[in-house]
PDB file of C-alpha atoms in Angstrom:
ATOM      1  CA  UNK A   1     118.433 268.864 139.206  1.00 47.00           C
ATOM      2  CA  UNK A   2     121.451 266.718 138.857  1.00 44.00           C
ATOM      3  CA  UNK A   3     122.484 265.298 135.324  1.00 47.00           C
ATOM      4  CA  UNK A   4     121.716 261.524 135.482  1.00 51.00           C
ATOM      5  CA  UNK A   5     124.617 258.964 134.676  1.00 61.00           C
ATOM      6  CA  UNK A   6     124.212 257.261 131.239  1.00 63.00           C
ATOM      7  CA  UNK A   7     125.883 256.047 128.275  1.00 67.00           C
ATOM      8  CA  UNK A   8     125.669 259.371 125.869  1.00 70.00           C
ATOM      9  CA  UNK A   9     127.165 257.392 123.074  1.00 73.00           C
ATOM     10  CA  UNK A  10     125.020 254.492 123.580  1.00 71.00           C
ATOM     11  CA  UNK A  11     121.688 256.486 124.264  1.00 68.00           C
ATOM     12  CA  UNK A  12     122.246 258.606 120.895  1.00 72.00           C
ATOM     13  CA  UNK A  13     123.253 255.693 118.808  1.00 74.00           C
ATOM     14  CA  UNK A  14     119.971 253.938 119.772  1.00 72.00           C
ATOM     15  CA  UNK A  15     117.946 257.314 119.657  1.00 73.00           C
ATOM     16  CA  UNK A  16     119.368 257.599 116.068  1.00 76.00           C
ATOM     17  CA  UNK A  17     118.596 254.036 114.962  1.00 77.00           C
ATOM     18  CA  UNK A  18     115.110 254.263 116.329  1.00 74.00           C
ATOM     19  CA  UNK A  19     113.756 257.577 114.845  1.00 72.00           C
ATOM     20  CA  UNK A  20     115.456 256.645 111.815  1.00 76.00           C
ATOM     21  CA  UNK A  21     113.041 253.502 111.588  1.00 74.00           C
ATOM     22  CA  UNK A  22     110.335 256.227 112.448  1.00 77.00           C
ATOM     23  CA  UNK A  23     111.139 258.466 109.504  1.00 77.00           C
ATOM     24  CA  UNK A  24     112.037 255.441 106.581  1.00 79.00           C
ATOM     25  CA  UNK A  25     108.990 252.735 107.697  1.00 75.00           C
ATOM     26  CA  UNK A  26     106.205 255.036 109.649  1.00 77.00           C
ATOM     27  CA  UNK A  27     104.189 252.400 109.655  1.00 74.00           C
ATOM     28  CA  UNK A  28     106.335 249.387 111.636  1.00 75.00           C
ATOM     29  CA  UNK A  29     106.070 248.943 115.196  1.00 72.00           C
ATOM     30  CA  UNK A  30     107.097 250.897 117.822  1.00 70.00           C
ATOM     31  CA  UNK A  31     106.767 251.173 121.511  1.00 72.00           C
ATOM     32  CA  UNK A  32     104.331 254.677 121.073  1.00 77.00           C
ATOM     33  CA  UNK A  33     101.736 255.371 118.849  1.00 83.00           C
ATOM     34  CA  UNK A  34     102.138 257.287 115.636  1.00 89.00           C
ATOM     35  CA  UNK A  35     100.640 259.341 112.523  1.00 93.00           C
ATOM     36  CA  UNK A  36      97.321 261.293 112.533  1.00 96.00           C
ATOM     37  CA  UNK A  37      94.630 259.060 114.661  1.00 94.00           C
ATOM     38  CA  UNK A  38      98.064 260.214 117.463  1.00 95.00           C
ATOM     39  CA  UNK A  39      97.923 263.769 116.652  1.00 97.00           C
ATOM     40  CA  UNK A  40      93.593 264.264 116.736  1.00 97.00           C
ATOM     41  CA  UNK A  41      93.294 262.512 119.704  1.00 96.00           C
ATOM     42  CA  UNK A  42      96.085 265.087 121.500  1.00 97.00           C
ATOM     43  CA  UNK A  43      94.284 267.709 120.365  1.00 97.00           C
ATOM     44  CA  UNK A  44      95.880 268.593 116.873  1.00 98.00           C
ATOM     45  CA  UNK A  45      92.752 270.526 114.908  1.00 97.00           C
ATOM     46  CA  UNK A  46      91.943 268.969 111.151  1.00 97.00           C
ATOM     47  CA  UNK A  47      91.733 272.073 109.682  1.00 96.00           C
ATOM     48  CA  UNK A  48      95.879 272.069 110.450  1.00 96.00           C
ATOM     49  CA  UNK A  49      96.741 268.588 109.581  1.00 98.00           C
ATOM     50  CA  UNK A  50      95.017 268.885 106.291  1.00 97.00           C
ATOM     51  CA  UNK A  51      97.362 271.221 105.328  1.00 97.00           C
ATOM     52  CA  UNK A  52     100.415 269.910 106.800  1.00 97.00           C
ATOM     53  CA  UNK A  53     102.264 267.408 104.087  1.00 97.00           C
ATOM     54  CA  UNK A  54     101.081 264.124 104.985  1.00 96.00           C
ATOM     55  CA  UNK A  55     104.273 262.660 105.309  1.00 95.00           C
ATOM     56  CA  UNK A  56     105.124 264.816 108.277  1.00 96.00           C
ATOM     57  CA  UNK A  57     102.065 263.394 109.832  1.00 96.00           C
ATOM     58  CA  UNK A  58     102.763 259.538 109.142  1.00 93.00           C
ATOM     59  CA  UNK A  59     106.105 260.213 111.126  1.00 91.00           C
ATOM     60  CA  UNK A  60     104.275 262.601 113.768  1.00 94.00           C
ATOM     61  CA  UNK A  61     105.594 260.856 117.319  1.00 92.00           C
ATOM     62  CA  UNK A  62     104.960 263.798 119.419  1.00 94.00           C
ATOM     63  CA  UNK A  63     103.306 263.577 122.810  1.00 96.00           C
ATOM     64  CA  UNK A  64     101.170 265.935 123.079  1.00 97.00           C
ATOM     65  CA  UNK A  65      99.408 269.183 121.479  1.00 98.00           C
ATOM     66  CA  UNK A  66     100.530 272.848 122.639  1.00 98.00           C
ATOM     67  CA  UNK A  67     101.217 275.140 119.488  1.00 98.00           C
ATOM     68  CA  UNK A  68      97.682 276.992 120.956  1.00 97.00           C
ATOM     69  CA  UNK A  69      99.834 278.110 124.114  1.00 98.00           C
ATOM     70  CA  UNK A  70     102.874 279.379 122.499  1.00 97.00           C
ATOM     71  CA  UNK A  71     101.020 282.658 121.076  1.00 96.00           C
ATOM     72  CA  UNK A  72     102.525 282.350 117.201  1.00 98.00           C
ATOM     73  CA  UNK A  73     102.589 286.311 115.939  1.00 97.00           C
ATOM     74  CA  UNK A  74     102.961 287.192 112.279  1.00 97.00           C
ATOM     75  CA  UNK A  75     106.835 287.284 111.716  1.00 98.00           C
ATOM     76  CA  UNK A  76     107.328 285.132 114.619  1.00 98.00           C
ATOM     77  CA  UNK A  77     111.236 283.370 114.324  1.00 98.00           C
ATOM     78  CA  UNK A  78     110.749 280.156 115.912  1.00 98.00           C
ATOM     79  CA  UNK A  79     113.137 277.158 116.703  1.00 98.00           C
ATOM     80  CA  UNK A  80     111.436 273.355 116.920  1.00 98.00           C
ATOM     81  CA  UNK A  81     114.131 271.681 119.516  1.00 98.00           C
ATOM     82  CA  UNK A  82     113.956 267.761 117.975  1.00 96.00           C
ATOM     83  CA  UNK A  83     112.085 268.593 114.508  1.00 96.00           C
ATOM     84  CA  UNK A  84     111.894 265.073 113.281  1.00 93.00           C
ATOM     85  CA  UNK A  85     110.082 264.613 110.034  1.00 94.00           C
ATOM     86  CA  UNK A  86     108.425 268.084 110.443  1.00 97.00           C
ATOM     87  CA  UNK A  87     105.278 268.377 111.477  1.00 98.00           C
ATOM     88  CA  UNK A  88     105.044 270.781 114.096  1.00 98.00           C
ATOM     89  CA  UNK A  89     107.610 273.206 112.550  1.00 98.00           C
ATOM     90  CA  UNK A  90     105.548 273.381 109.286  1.00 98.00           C
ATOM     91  CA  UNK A  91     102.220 273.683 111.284  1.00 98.00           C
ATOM     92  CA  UNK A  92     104.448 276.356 112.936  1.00 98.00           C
ATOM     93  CA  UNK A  93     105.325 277.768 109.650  1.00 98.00           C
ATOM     94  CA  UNK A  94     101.601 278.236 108.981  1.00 97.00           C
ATOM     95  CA  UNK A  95     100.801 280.064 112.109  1.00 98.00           C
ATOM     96  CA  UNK A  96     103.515 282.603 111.768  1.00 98.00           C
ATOM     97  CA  UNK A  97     102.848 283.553 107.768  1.00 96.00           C
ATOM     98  CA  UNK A  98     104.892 284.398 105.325  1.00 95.00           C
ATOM     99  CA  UNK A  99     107.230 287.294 107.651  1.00 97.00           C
ATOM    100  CA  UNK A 100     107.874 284.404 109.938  1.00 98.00           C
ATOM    101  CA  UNK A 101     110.963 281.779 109.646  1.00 98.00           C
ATOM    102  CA  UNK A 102     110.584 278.689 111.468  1.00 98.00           C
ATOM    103  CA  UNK A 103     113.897 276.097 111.962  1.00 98.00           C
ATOM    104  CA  UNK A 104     114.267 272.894 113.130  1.00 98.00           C
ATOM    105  CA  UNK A 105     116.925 271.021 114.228  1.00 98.00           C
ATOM    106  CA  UNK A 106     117.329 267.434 114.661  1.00 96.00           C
ATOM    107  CA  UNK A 107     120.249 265.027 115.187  1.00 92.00           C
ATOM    108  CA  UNK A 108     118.764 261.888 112.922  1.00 91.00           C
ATOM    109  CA  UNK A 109     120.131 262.299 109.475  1.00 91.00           C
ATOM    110  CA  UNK A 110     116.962 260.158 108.503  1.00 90.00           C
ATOM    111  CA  UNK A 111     114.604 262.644 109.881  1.00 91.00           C
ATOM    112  CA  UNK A 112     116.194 265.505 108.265  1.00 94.00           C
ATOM    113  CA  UNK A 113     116.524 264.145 105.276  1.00 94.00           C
ATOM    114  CA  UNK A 114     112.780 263.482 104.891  1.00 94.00           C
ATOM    115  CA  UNK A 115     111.845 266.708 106.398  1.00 96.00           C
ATOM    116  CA  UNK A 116     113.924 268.773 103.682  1.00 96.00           C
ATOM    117  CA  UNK A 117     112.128 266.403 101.245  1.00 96.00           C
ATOM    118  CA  UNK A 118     108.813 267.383 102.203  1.00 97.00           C
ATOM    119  CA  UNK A 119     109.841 270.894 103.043  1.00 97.00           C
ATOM    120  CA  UNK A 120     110.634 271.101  99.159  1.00 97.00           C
ATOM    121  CA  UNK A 121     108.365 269.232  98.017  1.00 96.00           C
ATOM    122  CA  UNK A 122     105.405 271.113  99.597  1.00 96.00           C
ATOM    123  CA  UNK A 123     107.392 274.568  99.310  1.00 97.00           C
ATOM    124  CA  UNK A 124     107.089 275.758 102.964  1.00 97.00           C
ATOM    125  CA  UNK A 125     109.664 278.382 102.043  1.00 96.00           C
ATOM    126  CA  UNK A 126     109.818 280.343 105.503  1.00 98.00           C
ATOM    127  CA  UNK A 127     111.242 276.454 107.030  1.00 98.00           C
ATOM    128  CA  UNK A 128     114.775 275.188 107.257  1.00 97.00           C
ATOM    129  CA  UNK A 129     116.193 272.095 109.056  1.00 98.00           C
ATOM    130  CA  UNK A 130     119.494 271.382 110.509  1.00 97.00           C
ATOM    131  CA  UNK A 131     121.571 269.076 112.276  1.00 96.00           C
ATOM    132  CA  UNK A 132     122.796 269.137 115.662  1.00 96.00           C
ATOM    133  CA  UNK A 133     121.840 268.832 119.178  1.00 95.00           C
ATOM    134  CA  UNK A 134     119.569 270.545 121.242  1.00 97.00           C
ATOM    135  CA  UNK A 135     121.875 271.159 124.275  1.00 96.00           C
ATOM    136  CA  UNK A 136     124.029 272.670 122.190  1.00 97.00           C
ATOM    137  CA  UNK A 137     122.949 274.909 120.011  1.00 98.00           C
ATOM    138  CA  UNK A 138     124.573 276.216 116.857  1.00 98.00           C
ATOM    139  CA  UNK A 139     122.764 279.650 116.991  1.00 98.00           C
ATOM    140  CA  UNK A 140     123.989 282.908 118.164  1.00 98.00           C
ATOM    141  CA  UNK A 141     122.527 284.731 121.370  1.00 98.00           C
ATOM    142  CA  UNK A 142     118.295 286.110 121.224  1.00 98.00           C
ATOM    143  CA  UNK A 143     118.024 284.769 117.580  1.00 98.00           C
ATOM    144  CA  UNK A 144     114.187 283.497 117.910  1.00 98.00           C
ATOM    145  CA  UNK A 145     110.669 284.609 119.473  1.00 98.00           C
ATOM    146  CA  UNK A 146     109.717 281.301 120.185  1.00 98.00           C
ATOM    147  CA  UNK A 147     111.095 277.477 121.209  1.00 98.00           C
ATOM    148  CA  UNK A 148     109.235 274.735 120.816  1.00 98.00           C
ATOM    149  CA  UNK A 149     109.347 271.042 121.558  1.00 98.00           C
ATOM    150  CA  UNK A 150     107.081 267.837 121.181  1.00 97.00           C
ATOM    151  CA  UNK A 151     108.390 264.503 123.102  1.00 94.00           C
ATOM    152  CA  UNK A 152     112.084 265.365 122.356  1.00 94.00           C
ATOM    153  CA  UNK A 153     113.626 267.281 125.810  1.00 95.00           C
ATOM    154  CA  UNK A 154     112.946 263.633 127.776  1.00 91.00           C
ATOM    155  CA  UNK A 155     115.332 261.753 125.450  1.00 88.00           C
ATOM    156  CA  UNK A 156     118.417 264.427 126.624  1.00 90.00           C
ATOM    157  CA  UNK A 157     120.658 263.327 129.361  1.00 88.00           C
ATOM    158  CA  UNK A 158     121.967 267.024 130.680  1.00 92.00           C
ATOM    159  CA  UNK A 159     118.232 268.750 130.146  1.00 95.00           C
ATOM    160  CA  UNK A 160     119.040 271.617 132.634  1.00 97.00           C
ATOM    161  CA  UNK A 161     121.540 272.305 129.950  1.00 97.00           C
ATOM    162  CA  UNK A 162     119.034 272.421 127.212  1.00 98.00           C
ATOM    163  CA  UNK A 163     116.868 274.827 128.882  1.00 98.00           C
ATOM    164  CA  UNK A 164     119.595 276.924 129.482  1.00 98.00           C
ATOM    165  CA  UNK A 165     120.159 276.805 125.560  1.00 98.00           C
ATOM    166  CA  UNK A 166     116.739 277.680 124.908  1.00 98.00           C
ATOM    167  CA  UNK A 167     116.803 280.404 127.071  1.00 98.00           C
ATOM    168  CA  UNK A 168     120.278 282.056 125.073  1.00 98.00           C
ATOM    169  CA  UNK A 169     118.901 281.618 122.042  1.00 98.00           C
ATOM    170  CA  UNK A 170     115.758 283.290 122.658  1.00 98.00           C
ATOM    171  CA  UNK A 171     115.157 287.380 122.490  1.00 98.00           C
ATOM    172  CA  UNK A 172     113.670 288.801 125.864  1.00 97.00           C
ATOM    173  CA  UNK A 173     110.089 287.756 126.376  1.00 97.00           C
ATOM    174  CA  UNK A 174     110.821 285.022 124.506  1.00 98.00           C
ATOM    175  CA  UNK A 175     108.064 282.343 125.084  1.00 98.00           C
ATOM    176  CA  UNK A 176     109.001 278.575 125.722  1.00 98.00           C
ATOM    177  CA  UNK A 177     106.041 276.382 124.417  1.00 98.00           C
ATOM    178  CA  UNK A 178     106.654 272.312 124.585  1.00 98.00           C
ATOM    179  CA  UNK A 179     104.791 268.550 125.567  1.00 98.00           C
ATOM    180  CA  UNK A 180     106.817 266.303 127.067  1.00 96.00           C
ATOM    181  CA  UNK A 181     107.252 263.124 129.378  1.00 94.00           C
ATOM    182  CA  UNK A 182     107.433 263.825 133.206  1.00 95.00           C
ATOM    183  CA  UNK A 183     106.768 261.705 136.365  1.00 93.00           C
ATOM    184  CA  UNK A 184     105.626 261.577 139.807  1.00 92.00           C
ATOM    185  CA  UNK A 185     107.444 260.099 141.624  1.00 88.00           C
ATOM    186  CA  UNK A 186     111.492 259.292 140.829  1.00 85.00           C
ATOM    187  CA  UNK A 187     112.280 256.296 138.921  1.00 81.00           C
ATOM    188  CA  UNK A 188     114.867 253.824 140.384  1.00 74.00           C
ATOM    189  CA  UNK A 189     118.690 254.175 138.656  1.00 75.00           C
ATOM    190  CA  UNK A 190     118.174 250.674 137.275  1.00 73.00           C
ATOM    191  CA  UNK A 191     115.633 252.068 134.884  1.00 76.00           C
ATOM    192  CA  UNK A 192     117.471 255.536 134.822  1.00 73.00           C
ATOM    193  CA  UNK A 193     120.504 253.198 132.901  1.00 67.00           C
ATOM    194  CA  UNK A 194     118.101 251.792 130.358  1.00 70.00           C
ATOM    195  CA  UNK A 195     119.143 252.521 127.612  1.00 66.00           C
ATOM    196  CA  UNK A 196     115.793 251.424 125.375  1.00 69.00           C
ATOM    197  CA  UNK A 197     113.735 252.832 127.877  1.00 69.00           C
ATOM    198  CA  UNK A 198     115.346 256.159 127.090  1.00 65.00           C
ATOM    199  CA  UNK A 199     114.857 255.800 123.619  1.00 64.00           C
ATOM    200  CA  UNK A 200     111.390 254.701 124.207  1.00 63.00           C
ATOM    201  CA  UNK A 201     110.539 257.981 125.905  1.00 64.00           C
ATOM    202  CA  UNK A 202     110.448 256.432 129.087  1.00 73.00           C
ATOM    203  CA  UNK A 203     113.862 256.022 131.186  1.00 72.00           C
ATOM    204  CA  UNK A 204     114.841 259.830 130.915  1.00 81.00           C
ATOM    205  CA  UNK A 205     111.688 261.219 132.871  1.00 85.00           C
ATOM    206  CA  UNK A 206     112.248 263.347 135.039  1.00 90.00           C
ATOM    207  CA  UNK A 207     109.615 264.391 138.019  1.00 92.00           C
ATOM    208  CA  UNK A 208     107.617 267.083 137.135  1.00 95.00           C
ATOM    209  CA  UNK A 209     108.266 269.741 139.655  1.00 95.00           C
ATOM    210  CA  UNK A 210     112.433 268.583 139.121  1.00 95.00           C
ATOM    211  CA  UNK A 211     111.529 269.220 135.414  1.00 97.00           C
ATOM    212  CA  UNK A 212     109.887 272.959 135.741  1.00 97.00           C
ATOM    213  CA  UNK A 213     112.662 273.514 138.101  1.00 97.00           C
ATOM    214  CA  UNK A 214     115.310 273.282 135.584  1.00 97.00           C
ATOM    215  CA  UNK A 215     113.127 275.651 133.232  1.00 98.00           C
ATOM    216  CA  UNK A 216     112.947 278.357 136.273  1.00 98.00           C
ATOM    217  CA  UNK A 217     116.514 277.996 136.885  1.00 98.00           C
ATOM    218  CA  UNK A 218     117.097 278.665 132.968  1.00 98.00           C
ATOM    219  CA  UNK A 219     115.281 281.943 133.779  1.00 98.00           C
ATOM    220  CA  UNK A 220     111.927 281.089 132.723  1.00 98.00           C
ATOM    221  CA  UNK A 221     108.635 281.738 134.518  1.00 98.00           C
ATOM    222  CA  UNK A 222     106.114 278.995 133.687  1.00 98.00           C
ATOM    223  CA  UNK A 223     103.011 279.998 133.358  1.00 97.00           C
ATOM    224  CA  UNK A 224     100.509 277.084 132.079  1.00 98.00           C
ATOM    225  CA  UNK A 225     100.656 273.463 132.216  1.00 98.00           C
ATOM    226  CA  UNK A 226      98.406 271.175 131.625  1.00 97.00           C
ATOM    227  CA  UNK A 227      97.803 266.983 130.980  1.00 96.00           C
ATOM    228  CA  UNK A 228      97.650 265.523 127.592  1.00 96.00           C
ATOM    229  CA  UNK A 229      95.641 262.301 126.965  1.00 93.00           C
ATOM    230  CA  UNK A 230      98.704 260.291 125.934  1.00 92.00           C
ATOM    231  CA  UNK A 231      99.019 256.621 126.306  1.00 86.00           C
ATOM    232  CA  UNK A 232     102.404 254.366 125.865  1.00 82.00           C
ATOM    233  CA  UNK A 233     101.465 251.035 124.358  1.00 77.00           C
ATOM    234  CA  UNK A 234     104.192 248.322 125.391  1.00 72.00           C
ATOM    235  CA  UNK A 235     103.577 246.342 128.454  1.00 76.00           C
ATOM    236  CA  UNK A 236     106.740 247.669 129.876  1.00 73.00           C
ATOM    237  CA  UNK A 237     106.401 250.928 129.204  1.00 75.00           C
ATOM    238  CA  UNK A 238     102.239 250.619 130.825  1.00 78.00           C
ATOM    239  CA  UNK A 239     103.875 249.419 133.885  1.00 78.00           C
ATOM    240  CA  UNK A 240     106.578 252.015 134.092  1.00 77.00           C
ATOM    241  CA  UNK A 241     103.326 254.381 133.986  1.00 79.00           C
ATOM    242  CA  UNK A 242     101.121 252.732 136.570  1.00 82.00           C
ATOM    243  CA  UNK A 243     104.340 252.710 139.051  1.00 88.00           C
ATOM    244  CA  UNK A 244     105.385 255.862 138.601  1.00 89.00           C
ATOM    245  CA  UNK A 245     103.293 257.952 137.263  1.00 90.00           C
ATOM    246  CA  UNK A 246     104.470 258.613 133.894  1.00 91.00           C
ATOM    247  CA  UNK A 247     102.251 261.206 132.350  1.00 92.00           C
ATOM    248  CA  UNK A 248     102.637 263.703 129.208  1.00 95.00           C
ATOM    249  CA  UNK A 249     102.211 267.196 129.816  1.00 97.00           C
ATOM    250  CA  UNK A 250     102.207 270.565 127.536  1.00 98.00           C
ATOM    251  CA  UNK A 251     103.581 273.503 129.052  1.00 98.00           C
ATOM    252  CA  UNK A 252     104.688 277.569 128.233  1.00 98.00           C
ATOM    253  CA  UNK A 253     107.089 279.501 130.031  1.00 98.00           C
ATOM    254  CA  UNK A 254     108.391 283.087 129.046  1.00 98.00           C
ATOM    255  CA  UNK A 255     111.414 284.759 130.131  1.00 98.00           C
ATOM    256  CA  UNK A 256     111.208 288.157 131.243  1.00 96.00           C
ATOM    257  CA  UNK A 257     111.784 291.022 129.234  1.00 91.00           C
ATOM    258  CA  UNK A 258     109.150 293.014 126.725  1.00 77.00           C
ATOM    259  CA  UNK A 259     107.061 290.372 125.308  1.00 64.00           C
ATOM    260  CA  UNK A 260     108.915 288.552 122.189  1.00 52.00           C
ATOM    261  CA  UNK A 261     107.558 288.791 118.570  1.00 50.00           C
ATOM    262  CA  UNK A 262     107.823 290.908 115.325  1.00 50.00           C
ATOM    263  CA  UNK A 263     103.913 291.345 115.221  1.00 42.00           C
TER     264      UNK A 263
END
């Protein structure tokens, strides 16, 4: 998998901008769908969202629905790669009790900031956010159980890179649980360049067997996969999807080793 030729500076600066407008005004309008009618219709159960703070939700612009595959044990230490506003990593928080610790990191100041607020504010003790990157990690070696990731690892430039993160910072058996943006067929470099069709989730798809290649390579073994019911909503991004086959997938992979967890 080769690492695709794009403006870093330019990409994150518009990444930034964009989820910032996600976390301060949930309810503009944006080139994907948002909130809760988003997460029920991938799959997200009630009985989770309900107790989830509700301002996670509003800002909930994940892709798909996959904490069932990533096997949460009591005491579980998990790491949400692109946290946002929260959601996930306090539904996380949830499944892996009160022996569990759950952090996210997220490079949006904006996102953060709300998801602290929340985090406080609902007092999800066992949660903690930080900033930074997710291809470069500020954790040491087999720290967590368990890395997850909701619409994030498409938005990276150097995502062979980020795998191989994921893979240091998780313990042996460590499990790999994520939904994400993938194609069939290879988009041209014209859109590869596009900047807002990065930020839009679209322009840094990569094909899907190019994209569970870069997990194997990272050492993982994937072991499920399957097709969310996810649907882009500008024109452009539609036709991006009919042409290439854009689709939204979740998927777990586990590195080898005795099986992760603290349960």
């Amino acid at each position: 998998m080769t690492t695709v030729t794009v403006d870093r500076r330019g990409l994150e600066d518009k990444v930034k901008a964009m989820y910032q407008a996600v976390a301060e005004n949930p309810g503009g309008h944006y080139h994907f769908e948002m909130g809760r009618s988003l997460a029920e219709r991938l799959g997200y159960p009630s009985s989770i969202l309900d107790r989830v703070p509700s301002g996670a939700v509003e800002s909930f612009a994940g892709v798909g629905y996959f904490l069932d595959l990533a096997g949460f044990q009591d005491g579980d230490r998990v790491l949400d790669l692109g946290s946002g506003s929260g959601m996930d990593s306090f539904a996380t928080a949830l499944a892996v009790g009160g022996h569990g610790r759950v952090t996210g990191i997220d490079m949006t100041a904006a996102q953060l900031d709300k998801a602290e607020r929340l985090r406080t504010e609902g007092g999800f003790l066992t949660v903690d956010f930080t900033l930074g990157h997710i291809d470069e990690l500020p954790f040491p070696d087999e720290t967590f159980d368990v890395v997850i990731s909701n619409g994030v690892i498409n938005l990276a430039p150097d995502k062979p890179r980020v795998f191989a993160e994921a893979a240091r910072v998780l313990r042996p058996g460590g499990r790999l649980a994520l939904a994400d943006i993938v194609t069939e067929r290879p988009f041209t470099e014209q859109i590869v360049c596009d900047i807002d069709l990065w930020a839009s989730c679209i322009g840094g798809a990569t094909q899907e067997e190019v994209y569970q290649g870069a997990i194997a390579a990272a050492g993982f073994s994937v072991r499920e996969v399957r097709t969310n019911n996810y649907q882009f909503i500008s024109r452009r991004a539609r036709s991006a999807t009919d042409i290439y086959g854009v689709r939204s997938v979740s998927l777990l992979a586990r590195l080898p080793g005795a099986a992760a967890g603290r349960g």
